[in-house]
PDB file of C-alpha atoms in Angstrom:
ATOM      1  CA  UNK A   1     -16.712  57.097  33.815  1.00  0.00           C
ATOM      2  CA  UNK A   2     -15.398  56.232  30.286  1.00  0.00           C
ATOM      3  CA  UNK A   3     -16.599  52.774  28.957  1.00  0.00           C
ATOM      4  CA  UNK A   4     -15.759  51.497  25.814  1.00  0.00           C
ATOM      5  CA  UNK A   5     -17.417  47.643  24.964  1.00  0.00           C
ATOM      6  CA  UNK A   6     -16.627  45.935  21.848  1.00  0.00           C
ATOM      7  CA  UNK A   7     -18.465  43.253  20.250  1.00  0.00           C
ATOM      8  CA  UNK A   8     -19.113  41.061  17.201  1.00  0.00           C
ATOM      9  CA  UNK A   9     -15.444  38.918  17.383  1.00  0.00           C
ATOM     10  CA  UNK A  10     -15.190  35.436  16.522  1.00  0.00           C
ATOM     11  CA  UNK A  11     -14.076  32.401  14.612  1.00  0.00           C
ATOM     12  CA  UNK A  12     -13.990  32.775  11.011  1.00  0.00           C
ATOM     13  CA  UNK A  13     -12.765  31.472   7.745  1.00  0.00           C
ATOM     14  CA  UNK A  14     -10.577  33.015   5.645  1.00  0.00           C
ATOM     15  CA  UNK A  15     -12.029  35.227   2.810  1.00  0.00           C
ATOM     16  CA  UNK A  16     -15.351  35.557   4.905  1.00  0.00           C
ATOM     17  CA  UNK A  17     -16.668  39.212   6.539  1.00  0.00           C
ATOM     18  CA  UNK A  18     -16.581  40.189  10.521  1.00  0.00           C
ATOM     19  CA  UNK A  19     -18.079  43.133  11.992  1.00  0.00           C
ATOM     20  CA  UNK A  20     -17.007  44.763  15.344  1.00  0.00           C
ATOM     21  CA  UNK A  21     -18.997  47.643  17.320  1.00  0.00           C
ATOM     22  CA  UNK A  22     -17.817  49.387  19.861  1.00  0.00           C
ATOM     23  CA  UNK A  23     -20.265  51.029  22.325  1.00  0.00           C
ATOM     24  CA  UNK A  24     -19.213  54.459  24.112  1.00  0.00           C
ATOM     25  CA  UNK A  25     -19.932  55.974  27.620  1.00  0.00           C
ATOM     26  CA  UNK A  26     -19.401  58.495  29.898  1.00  0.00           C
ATOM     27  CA  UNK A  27     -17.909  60.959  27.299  1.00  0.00           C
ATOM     28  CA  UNK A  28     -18.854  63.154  24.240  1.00  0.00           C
ATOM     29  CA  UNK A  29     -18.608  60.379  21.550  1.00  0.00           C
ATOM     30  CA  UNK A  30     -18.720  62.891  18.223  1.00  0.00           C
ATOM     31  CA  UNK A  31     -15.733  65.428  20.333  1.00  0.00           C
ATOM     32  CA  UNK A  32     -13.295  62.457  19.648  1.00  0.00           C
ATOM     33  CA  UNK A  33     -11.110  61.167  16.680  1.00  0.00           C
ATOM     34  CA  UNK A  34     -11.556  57.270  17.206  1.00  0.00           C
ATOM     35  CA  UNK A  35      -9.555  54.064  16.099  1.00  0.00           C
ATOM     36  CA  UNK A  36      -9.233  50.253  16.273  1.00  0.00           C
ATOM     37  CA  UNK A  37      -5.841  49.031  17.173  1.00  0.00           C
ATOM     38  CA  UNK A  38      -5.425  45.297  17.306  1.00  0.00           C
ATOM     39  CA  UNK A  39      -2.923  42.864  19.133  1.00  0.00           C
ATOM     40  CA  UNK A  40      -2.169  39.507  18.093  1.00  0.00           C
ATOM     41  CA  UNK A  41      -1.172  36.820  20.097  1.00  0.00           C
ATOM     42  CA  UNK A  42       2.298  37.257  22.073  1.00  0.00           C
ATOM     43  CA  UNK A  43       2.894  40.189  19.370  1.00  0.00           C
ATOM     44  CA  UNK A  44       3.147  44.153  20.152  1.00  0.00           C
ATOM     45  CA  UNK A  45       0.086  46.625  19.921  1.00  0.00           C
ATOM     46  CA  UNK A  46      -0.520  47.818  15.775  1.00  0.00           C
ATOM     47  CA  UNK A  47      -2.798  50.324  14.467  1.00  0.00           C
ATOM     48  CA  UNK A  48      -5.400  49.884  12.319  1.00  0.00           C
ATOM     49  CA  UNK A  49      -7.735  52.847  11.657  1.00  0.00           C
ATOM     50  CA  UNK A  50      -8.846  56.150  12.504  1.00  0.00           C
ATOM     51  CA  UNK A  51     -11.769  57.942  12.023  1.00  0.00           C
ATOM     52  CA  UNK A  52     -12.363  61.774  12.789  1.00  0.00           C
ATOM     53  CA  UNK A  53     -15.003  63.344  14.291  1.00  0.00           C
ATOM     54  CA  UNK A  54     -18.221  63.508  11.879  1.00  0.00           C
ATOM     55  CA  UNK A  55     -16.862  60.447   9.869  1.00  0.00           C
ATOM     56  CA  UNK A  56     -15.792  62.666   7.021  1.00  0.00           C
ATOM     57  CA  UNK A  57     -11.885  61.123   6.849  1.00  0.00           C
ATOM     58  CA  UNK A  58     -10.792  58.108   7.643  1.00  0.00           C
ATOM     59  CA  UNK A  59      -7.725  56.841   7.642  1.00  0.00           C
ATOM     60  CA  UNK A  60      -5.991  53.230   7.333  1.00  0.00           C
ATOM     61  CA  UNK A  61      -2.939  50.885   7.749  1.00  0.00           C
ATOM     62  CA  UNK A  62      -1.215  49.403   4.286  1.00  0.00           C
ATOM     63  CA  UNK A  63      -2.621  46.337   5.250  1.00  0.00           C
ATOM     64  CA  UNK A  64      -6.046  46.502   5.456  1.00  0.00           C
ATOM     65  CA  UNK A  65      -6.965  49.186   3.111  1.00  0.00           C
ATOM     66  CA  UNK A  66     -10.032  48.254   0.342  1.00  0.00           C
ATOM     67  CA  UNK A  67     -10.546  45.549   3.151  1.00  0.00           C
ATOM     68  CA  UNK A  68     -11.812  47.399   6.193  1.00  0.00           C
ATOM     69  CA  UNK A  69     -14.051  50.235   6.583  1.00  0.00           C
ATOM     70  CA  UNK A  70     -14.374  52.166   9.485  1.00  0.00           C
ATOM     71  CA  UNK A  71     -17.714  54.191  10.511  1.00  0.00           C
ATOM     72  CA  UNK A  72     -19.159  55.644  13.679  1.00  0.00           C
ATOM     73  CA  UNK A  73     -22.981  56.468  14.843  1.00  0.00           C
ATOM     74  CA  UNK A  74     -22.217  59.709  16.770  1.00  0.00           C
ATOM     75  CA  UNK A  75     -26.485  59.245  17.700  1.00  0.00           C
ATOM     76  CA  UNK A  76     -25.703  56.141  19.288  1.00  0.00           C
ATOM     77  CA  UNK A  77     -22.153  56.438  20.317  1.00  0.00           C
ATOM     78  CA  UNK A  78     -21.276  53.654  18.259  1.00  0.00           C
ATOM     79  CA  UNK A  79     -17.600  52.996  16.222  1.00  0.00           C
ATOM     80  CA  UNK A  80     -17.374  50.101  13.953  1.00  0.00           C
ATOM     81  CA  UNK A  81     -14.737  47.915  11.885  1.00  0.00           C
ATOM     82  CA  UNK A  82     -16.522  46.113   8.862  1.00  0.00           C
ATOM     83  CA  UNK A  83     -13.876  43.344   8.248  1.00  0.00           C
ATOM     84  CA  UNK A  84     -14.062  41.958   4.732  1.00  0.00           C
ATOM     85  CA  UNK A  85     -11.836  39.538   3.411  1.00  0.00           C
ATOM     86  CA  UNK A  86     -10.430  37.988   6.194  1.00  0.00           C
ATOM     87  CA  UNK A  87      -6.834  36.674   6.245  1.00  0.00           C
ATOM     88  CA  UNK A  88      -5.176  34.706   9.040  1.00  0.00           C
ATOM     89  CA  UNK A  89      -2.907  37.066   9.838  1.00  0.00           C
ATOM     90  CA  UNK A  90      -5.773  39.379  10.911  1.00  0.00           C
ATOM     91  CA  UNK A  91      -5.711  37.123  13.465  1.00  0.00           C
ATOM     92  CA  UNK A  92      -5.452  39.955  17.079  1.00  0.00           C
ATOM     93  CA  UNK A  93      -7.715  41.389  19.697  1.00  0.00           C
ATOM     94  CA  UNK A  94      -9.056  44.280  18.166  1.00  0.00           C
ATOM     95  CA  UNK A  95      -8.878  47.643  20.571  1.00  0.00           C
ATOM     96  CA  UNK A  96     -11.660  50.729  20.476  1.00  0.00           C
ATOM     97  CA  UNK A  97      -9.801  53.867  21.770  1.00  0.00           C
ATOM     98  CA  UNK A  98     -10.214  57.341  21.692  1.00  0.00           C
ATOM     99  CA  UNK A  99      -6.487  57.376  23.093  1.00  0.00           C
ATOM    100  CA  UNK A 100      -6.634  57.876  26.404  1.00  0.00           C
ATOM    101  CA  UNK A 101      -9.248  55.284  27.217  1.00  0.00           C
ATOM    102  CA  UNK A 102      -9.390  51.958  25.908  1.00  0.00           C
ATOM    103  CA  UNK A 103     -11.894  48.923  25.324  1.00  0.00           C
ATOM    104  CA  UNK A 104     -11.493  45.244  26.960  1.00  0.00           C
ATOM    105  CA  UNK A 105     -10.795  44.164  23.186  1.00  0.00           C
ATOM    106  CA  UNK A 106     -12.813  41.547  21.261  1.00  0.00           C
ATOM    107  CA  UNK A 107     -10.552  38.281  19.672  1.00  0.00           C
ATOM    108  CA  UNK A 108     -10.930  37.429  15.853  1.00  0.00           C
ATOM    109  CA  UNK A 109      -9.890  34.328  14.765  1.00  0.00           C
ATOM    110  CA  UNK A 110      -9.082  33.590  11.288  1.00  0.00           C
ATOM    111  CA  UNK A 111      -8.992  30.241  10.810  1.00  0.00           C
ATOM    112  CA  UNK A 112     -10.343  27.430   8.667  1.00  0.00           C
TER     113      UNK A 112
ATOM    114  CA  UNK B   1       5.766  55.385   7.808  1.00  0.00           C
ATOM    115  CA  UNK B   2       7.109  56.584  11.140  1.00  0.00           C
ATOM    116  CA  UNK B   3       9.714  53.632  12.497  1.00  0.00           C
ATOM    117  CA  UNK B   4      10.107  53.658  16.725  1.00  0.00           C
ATOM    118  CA  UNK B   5      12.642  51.776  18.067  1.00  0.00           C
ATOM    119  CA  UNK B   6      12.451  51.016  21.846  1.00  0.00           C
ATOM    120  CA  UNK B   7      15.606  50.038  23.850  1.00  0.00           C
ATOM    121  CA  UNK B   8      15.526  46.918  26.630  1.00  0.00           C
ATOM    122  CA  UNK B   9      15.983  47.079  30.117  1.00  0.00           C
ATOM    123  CA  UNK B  10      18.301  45.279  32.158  1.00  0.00           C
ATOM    124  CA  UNK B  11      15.371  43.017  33.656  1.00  0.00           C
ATOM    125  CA  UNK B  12      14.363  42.426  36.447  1.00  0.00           C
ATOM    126  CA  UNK B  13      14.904  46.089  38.148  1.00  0.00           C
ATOM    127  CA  UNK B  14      14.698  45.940  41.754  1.00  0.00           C
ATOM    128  CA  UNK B  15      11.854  47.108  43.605  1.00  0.00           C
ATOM    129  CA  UNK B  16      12.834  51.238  44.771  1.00  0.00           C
ATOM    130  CA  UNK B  17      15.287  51.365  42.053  1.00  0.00           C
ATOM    131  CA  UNK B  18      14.279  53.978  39.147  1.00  0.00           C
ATOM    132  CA  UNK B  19      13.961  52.645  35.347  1.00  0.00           C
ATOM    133  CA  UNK B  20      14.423  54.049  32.057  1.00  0.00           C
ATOM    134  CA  UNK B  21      12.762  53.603  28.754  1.00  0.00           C
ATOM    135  CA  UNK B  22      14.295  54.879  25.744  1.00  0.00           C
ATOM    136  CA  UNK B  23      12.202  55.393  22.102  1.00  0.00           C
ATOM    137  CA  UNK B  24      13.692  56.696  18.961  1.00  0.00           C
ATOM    138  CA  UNK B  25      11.261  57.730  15.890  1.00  0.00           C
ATOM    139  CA  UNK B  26      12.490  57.695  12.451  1.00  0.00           C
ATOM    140  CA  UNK B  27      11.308  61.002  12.105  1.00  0.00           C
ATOM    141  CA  UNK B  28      10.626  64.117  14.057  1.00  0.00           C
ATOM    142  CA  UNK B  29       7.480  64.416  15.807  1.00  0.00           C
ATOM    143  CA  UNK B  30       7.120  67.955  16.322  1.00  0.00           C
ATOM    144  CA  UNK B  31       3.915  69.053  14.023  1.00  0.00           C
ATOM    145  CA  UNK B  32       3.121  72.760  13.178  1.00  0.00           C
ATOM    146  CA  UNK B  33       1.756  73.519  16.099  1.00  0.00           C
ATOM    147  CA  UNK B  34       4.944  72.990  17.880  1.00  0.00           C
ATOM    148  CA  UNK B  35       3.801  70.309  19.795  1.00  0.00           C
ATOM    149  CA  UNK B  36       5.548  66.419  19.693  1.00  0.00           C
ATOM    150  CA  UNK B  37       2.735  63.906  19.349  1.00  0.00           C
ATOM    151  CA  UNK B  38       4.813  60.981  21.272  1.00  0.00           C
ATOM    152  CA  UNK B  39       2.814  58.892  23.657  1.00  0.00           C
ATOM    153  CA  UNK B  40       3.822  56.392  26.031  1.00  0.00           C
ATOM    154  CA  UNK B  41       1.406  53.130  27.206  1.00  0.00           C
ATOM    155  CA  UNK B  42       1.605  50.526  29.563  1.00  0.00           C
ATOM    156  CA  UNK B  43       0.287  47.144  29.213  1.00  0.00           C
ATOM    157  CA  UNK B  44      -0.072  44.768  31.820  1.00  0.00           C
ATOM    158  CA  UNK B  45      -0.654  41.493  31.792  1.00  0.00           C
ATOM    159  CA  UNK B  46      -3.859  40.453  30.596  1.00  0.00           C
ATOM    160  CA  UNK B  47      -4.977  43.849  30.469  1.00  0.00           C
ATOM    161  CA  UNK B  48      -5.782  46.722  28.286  1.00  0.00           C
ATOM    162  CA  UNK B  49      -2.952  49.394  27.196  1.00  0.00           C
ATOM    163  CA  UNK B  50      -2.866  52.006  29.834  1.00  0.00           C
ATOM    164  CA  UNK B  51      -2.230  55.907  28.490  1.00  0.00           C
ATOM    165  CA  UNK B  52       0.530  57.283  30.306  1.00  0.00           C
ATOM    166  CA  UNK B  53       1.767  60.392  28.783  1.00  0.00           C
ATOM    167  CA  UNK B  54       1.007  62.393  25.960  1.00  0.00           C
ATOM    168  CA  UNK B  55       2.921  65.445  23.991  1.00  0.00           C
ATOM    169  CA  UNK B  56       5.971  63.896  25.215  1.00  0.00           C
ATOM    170  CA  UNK B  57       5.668  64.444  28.716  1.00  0.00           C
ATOM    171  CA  UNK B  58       1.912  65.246  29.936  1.00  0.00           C
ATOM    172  CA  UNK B  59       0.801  62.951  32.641  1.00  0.00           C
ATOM    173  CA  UNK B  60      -2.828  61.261  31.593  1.00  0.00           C
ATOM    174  CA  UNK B  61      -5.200  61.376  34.509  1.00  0.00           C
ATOM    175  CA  UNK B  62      -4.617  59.515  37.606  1.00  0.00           C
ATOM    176  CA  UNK B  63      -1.110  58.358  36.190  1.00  0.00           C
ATOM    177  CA  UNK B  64       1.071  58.642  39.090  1.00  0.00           C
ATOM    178  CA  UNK B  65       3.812  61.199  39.374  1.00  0.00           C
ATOM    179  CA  UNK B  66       6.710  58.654  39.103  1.00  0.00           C
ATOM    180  CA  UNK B  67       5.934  58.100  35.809  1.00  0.00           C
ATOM    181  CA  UNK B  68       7.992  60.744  34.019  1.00  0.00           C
ATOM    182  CA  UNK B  69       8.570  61.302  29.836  1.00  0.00           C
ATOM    183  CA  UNK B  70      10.827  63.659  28.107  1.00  0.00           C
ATOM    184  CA  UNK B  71      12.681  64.165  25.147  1.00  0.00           C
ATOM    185  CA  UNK B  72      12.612  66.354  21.619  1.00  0.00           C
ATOM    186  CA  UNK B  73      12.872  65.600  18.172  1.00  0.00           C
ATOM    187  CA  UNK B  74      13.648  61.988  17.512  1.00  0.00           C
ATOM    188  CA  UNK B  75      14.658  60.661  20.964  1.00  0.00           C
ATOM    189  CA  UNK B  76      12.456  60.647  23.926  1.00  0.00           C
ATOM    190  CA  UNK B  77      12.515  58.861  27.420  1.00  0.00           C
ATOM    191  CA  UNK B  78       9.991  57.529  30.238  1.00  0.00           C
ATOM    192  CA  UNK B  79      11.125  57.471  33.577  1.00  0.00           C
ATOM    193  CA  UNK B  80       9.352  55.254  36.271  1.00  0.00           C
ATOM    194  CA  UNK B  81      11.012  55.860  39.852  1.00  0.00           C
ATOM    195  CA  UNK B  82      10.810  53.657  42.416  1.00  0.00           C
ATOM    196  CA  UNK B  83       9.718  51.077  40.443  1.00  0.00           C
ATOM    197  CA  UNK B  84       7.032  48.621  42.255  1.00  0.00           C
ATOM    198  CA  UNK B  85       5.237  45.242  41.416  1.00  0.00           C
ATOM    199  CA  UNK B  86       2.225  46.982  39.893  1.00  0.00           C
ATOM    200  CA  UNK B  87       4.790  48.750  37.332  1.00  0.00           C
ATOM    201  CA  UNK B  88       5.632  44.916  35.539  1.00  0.00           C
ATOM    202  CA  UNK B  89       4.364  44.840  31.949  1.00  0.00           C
ATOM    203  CA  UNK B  90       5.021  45.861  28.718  1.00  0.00           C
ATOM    204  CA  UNK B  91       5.814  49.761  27.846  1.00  0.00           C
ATOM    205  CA  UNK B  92       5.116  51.075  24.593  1.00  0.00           C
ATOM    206  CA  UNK B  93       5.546  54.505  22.849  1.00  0.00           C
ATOM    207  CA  UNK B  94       3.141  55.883  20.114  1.00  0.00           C
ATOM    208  CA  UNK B  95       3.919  58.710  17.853  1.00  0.00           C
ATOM    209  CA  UNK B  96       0.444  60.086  16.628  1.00  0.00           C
ATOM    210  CA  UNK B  97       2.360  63.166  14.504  1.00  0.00           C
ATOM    211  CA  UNK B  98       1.046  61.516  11.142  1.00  0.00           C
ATOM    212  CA  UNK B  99      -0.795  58.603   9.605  1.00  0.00           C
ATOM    213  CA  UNK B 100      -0.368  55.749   9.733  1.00  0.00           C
ATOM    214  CA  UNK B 101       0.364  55.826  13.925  1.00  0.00           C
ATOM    215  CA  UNK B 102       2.660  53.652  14.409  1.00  0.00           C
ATOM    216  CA  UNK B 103       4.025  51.593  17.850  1.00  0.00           C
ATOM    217  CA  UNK B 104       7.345  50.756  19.121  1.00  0.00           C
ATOM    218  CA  UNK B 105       7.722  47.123  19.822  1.00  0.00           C
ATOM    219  CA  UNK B 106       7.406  47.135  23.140  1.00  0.00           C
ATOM    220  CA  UNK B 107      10.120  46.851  26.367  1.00  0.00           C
ATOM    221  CA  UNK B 108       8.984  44.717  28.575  1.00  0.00           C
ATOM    222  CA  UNK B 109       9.549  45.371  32.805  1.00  0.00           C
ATOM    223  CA  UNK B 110      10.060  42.571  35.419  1.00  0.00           C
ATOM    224  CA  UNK B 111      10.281  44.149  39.059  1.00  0.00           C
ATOM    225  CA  UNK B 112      12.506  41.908  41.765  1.00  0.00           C
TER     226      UNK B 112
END
């Protein structure tokens, strides 16, 4: 079975750094393109990176580029957003998906 | 970027009655390989997005047969027959034909 587990959400202040991880089952983690798509509250679903296979391209919305980094751990089936200077309307659950499967999301809260 | 624009639905639907959700995209998604990278997800409340159909009108696993997509081009539709209590959420298509992906902004579905 497919399980996808993120972690490493929170409160935070603006202009301050947030991790997420994402932990991967039940598939072959480094056969998939992976991506974080967040959610805020009441709003619609929004995409927010991609990341292929090996790592080697990565790919990101407007918004967050020269913000967030995406990276994986194919050894430890691992995906991971590196959140740097934090803005309130960052504000979501953040989603790990492959595309067919997706996580239980994590919240971030930017907030002072 | 890729604009979709989902159409509403005349809420609630009855319960046996059939339902349909349309998506336009800004742009063709056919790619190269003559594929159309639309996707169609269903949220529910409180819950994760739910992959229903991908390439326009490929059923993910274990999505049930009354869920239905079609279309070409710029215009595509998802069917849900019979429509029943477990159906209610929020439907949203994807086009994945280019970066960034973007979502439509959701139609939501109330069963009676």
């Amino acid at each position: 079975e497919v399980q996808l587990v993120e972690s490493g959400g929170g409160l935070v202040q603006p202009g301050r750094s947030l991790k997420l991880s994402c932990a991967a089952s039940g598939f072959t983690f480094s056969d998939y393109y992976m991506a974080w798509v967040r959610q805020a509250p009441t709003k619609g679903l929004e995409w927010v990176a991609s990341i292929s296979y090996d790592g080697g391209s990565t790919y990101y919305r407007d918004s967050v580029k020269g913000r967030f980094t995406i990276s994986r751990d194919n050894a430890k089936s691992s995906l991971y957003l590196q959140m740097d200077s934090l803005r309130s309307e960052d504000t979501a659950t953040y989603y790990c998906t492959e595309g067919m499967s997706w996580g239980q999301g994590v919240m971030v809260t930017v907030s002072s | 970027d890729i604009v979709m624009t989902q159409g509403a639905l005349p809420n609630p639907v009855p319960s046996g009655e059939s339902a349909s959700i349309t998506c336009r995209s800004s742009k063709s998604l056919v790619y190269k390989d003559g594929k159309t990278y639309l996707n169609w997800f269903l949220q529910r409340p409180g819950q994760s997005p739910q992959l229903l159909t991908y390439w326009t009108s490929t059923r993910a696993s274990g999505v049930s047969e009354r869920f239905s997509g079609s279309g070409s081009g710029t215009y595509f539709t998802l069917k849900i027959s019979r429509v029943r209590a477990e159906d209610a959420g929020v439907y949203y298509c994807q086009q994945v034909r280019e970066y960034p992906l973007t979502f439509g902004s959701g139609t939501k579905l109330e069963i009676k």
